[in-house]
XYZ file of C-alpha atoms in Angstrom:
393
model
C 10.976 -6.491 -17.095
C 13.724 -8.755 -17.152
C 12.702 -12.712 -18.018
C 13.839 -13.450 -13.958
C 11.450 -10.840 -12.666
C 9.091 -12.424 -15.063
C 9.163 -15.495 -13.714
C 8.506 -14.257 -10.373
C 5.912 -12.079 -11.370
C 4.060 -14.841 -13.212
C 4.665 -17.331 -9.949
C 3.311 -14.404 -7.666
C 0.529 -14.018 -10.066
C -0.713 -17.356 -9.907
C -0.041 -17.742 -5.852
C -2.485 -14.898 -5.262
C -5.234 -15.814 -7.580
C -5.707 -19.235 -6.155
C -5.319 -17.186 -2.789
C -7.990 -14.812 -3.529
C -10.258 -18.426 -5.120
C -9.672 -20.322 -1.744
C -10.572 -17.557 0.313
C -13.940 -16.137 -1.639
C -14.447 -19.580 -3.895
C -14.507 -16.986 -7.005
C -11.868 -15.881 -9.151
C -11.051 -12.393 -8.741
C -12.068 -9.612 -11.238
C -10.380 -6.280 -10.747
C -6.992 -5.488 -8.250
C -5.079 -2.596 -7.581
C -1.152 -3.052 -7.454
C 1.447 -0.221 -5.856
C 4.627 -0.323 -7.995
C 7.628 1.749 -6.458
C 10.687 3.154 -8.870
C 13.123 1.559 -6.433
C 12.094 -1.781 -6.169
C 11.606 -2.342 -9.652
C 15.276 -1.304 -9.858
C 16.194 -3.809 -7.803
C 14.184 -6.384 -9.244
C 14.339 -5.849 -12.519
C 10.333 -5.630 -12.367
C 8.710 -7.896 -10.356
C 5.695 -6.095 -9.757
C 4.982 -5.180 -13.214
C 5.444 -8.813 -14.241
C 2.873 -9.696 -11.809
C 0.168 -7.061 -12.972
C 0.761 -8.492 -16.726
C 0.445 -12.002 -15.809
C -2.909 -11.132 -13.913
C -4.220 -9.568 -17.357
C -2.500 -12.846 -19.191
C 0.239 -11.071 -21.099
C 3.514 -11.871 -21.591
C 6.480 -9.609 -22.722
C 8.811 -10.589 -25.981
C 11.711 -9.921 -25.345
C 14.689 -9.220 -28.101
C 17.000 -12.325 -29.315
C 20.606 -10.733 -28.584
C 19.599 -7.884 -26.162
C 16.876 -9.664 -23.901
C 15.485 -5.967 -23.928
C 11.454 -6.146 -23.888
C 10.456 -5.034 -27.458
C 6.811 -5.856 -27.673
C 4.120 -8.357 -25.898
C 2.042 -11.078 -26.734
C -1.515 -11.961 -25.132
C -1.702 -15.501 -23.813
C -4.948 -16.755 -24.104
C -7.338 -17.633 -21.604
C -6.855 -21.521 -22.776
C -3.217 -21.623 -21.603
C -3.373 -19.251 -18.219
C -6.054 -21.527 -17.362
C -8.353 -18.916 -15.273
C -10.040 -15.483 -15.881
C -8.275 -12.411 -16.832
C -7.847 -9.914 -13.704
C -8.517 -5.938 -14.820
C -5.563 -4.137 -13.139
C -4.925 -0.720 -11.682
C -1.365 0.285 -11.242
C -1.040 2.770 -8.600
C 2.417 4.351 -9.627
C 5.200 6.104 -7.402
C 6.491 9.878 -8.454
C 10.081 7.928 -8.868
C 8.666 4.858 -11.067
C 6.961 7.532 -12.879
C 9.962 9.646 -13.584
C 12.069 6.292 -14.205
C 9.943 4.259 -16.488
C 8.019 5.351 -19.215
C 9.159 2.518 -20.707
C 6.705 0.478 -18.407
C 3.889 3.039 -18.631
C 3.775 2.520 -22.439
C 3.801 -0.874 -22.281
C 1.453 -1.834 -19.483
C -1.163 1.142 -21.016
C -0.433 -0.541 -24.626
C -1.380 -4.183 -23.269
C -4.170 -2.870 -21.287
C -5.439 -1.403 -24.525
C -5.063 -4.801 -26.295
C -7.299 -6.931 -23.651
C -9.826 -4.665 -23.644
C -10.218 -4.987 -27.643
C -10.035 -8.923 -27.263
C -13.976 -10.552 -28.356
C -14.041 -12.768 -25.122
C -16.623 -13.400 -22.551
C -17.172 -10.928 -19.462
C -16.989 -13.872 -17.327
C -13.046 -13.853 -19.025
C -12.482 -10.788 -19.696
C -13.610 -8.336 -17.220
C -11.354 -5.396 -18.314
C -12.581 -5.412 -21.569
C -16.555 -5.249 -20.156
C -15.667 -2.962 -18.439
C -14.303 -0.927 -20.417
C -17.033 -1.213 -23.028
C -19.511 -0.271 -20.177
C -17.318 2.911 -19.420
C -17.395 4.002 -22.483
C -20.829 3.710 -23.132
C -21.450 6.025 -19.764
C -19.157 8.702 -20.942
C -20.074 9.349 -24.245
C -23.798 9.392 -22.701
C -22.326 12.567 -20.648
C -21.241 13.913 -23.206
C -17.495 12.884 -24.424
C -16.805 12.445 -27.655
C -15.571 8.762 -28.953
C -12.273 9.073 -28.798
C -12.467 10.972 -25.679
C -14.888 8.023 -24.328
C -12.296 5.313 -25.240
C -9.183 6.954 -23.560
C -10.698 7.450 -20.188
C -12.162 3.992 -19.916
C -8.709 2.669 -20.764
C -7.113 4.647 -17.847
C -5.441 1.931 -15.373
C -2.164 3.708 -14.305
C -2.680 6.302 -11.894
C 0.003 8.369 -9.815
C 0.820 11.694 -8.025
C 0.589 15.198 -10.736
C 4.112 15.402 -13.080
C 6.683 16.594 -10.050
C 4.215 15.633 -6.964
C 5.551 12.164 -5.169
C 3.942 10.108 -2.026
C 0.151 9.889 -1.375
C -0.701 12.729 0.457
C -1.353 10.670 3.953
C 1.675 11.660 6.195
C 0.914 14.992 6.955
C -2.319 14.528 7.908
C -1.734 11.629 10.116
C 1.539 13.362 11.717
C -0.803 16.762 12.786
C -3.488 14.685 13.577
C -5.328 16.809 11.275
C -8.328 14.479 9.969
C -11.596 14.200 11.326
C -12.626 10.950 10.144
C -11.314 8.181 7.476
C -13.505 10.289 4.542
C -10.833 13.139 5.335
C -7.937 10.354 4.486
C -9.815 8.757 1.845
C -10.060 11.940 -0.215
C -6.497 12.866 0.632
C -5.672 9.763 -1.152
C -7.801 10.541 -3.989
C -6.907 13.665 -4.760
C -2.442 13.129 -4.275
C -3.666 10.072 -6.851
C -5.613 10.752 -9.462
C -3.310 11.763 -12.298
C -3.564 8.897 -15.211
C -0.654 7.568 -17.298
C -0.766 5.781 -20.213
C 1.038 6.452 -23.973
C -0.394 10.304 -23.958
C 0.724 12.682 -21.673
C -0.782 12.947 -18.125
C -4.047 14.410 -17.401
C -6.072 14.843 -14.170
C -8.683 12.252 -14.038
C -10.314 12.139 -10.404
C -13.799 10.580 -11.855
C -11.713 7.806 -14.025
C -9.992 6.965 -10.836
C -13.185 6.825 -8.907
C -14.295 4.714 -11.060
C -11.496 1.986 -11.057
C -11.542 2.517 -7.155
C -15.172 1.271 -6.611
C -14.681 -2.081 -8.808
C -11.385 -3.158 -6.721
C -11.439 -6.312 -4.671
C -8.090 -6.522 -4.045
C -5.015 -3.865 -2.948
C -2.366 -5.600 -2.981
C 1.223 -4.407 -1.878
C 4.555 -6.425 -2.579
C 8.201 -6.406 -1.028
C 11.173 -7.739 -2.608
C 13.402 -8.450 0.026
C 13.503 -8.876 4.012
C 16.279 -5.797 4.744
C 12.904 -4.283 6.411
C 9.476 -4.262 7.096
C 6.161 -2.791 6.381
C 6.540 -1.105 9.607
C 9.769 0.630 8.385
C 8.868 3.570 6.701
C 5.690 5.742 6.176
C 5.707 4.650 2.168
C 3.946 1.348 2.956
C 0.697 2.528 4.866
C 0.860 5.360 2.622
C 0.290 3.421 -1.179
C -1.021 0.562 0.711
C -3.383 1.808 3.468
C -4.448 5.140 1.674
C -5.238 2.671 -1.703
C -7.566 0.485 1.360
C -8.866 3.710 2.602
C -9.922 5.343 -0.590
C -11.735 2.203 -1.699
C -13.579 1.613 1.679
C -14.687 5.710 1.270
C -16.251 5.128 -1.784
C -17.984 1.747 -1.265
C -18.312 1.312 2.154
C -16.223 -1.642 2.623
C -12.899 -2.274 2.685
C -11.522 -4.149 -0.117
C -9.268 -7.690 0.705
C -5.702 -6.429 1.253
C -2.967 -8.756 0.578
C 0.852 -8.324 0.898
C 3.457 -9.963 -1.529
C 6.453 -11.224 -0.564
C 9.134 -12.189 -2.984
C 12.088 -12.070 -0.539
C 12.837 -15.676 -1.905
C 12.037 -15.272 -5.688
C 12.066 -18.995 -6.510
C 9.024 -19.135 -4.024
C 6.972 -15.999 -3.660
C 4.356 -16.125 -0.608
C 1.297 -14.250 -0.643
C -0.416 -13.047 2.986
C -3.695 -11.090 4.394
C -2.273 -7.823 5.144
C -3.092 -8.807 8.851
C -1.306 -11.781 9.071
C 1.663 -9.764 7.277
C 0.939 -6.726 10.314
C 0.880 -10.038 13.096
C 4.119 -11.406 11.795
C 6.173 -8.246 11.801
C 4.707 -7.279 15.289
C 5.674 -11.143 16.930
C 9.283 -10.933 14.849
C 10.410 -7.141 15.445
C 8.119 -4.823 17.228
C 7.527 -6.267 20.068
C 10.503 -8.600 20.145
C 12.936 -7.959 23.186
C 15.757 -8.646 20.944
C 14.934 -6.444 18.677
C 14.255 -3.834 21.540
C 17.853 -4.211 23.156
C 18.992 -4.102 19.696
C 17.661 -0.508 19.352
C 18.612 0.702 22.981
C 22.452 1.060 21.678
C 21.464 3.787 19.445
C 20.594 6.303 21.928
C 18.701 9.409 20.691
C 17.986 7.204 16.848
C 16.779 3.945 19.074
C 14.131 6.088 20.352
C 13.018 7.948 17.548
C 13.049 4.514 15.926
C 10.158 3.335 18.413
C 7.883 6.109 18.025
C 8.296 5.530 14.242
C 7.114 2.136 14.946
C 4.028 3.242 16.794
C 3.101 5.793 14.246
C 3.240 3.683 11.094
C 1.322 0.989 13.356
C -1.248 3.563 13.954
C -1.802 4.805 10.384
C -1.373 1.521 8.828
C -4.864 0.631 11.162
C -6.724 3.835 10.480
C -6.177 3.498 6.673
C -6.333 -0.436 6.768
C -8.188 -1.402 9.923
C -5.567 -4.423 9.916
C -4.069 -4.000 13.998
C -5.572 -6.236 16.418
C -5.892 -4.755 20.071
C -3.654 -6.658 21.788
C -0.809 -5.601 19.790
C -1.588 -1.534 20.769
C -1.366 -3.102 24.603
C 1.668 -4.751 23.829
C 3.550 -1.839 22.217
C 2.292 0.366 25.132
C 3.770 -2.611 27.309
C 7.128 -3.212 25.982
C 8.033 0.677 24.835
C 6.361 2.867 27.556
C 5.252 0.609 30.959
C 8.701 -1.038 30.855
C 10.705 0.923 33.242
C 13.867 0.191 31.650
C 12.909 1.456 28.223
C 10.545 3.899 29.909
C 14.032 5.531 31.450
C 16.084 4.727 28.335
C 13.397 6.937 26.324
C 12.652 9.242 28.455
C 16.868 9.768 28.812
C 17.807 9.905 25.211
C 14.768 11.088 23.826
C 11.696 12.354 25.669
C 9.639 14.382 22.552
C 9.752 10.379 21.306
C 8.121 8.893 25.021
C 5.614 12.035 24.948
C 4.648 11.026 20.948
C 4.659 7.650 21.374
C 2.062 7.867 24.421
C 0.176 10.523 22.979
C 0.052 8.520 19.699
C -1.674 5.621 21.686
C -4.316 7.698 23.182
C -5.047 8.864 20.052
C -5.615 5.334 19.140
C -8.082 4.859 21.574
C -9.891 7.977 20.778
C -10.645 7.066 17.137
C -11.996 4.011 17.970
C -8.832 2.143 17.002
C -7.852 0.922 19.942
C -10.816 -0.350 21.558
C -10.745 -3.054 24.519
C -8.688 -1.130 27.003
C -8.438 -0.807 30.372
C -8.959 2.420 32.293
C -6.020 2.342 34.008
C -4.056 1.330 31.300
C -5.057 4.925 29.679
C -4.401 6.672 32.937
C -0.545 5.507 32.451
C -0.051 6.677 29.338
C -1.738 10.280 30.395
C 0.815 10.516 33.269
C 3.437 9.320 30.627
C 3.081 11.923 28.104
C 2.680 14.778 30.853
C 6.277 13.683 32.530
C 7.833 13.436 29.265
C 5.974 16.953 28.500
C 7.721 18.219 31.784
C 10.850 16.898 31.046
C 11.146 18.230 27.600
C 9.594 21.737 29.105
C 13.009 21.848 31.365
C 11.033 21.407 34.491
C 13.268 18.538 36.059
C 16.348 20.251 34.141
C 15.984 22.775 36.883
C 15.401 25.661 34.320
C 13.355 28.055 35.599
């Protein structure tokens, strides 16, 4: 990273741990980090500053380059709080564009864990210990032992990218959050580190139980986490996978550095709230979209689908803002007609989307009626895009 995105990283590192103590009056022990190829391009690495800090380690960097040559471990003295064991959960493009970063996260992770400190300090390296203990009573030899309980970077197989979750959630084809949860697991579980990659579901089983924290970060405000099907995707399917295997879901935060002098740290809820009051539901924002014709509509439905799976991975949408989408995209009659014009497969998908809401139990505190509309919707859109009012026989 460069020594800006350090500083960022470090500030961001700091905001969320006194976060996390405020909110649980503990510090936390173990959190689980997306890190995406492009934003760390545009950043200069942000993110991965922000996952050393948390283990208290700081680059060197190079007198006349500034390029990162090697890192030091800060102790616990000067950061002043508890290490935090971190799990990177890597995209196919970071993976392909930094092994760089893979070397040197794996390399430091490696150093904590050999550090003689407390448990209370030093979780990773407890852990780790404790891991290695288990495996090498199944069997594994030492060496063997010691690799897999150093495993923290995880990521799609060598030439695989995303996290498995859109298909399912675009064919409807899940039965219950298990069926995403595994998705997840299994689109995840390759581990990085100096070696070359090997499939490693149980090691990433293991680092999912532990987490307390996902945590997802954005670098600028050019969009939102509403935008595109990458953010429920790392973020949500990381939530869901955890919540699978322990039951509970984990405390999701969400990161923003848009001003770098000052990052912010939110609940992923309050992140979820403040997109839906500022965009999704704003009338601005909705007129704004109506001059794009067939685009402006598809843009909608987009809306409501990433709203959708960002609550069935994350349970993070509130009811209200399911009645309010149905409200200001589908009962409107001016966008109803503006949809249903330019782009009727995107009014049909859009209701149908919401009654699928309310049949998994998303969308809860409804009112009859209110479902009613939405059937009637999605069958005239149906007809429309069938020909039926086209007059084609």
């Amino acid at each position: 990273p460069t020594e800006t995105a350090w500083d960022v990283g470090r500030k961001a590192a700091e905001v969320l741990v006194e976060r996390y103590t405020q909110e649980n009056g503990e510090y936390p022990k173990t959190l689980g980090i997306s890190v995406w190829g492009t934003s760390t391009m545009r950043t200069g690495g942000d993110d991965i500053s922000e996952a050393l800090a948390l283990l208290g380690v700081r680059p060197i960097w190079d007198g006349s380059s500034r390029r990162v040559v090697d890192f030091e471990i800060l102790p616990v003295s000067v950061l002043q709080r508890p290490r935090v064991d971190v799990t990177l959960r890597i995209s196919g493009f970071f993976r392909d564009s930094f092994p760089n970063l893979i070397d040197l996260f794996h390399n430091a992770v490696v150093a904590v864990a050999s550090l003689d400190e407390s448990p209370s300090d030093n979780p990773l390296a407890a852990q780790v210990k404790q891991e290695t203990d288990d495996w090498l009573q199944v069997g594994l030899s030492q060496s063997q032992a010691q690799m897999r309980s150093h495993y923290r970077i995880f990521g799609s197989k060598p030439g695989a990218y995303g996290a498995g979750l859109q298909g399912l959630i675009e064919s409807q084809n899940w039965q219950d959050e298990q069926d995403l949860a595994r998705a997840y697991i299994n689109w995840s579980s390759y581990a990085y580190s100096s070696s070359s990659p090997k499939g490693a579901p149980e090691a990433f089983e293991q680092r999912l139980k532990q987490m307390q924290i996902v945590l997802h970060n954005q670098d600028n405000r050019e969009h939102d986490l509403l935008d595109s099907d990458d953010y429920y995707q790392f973020q949500g399917g990381l939530t869901v996978a955890v919540r699978g295997l322990t039951g509970k879901n984990p405390q999701t935060y969400f990161g923003d550095n848009s001003i770098p002098e000052k990052p912010k740290v939110r609940q992923l809820k309050e992140e979820i709230a403040r997109v839906y009051r500022s965009r999704v539901v704003n009338p601005k924002w909705i007129e704004g979209v109506m001059r794009h014709g067939y685009k402006g509509a598809f843009e909608m439905a987009a809306t409501v689908d990433y709203l959708f799976a960002y609550d069935a991975t994350a349970n993070c949408v509130a009811d209200h803002m399911y009645q309010g989408v149905a409200q200001g995209y589908l009962f409107d009659p001016d966008v109803q007609e503006f949809v249903q014009q330019k782009n009727p497969w995107a009014l049909r998908d859009m209701a149908e989307r919401l009654l699928e809401a309310n049949q998994r139990g998303l969308w809860q505190s409804v009112a009859p009626e209110t479902l009613e509309k939405l059937r009637a919707i999605a069958l005239q859109a149906e007809a429309v895009i069938e020909g039926e009012n086209f007059g084609i026989v």
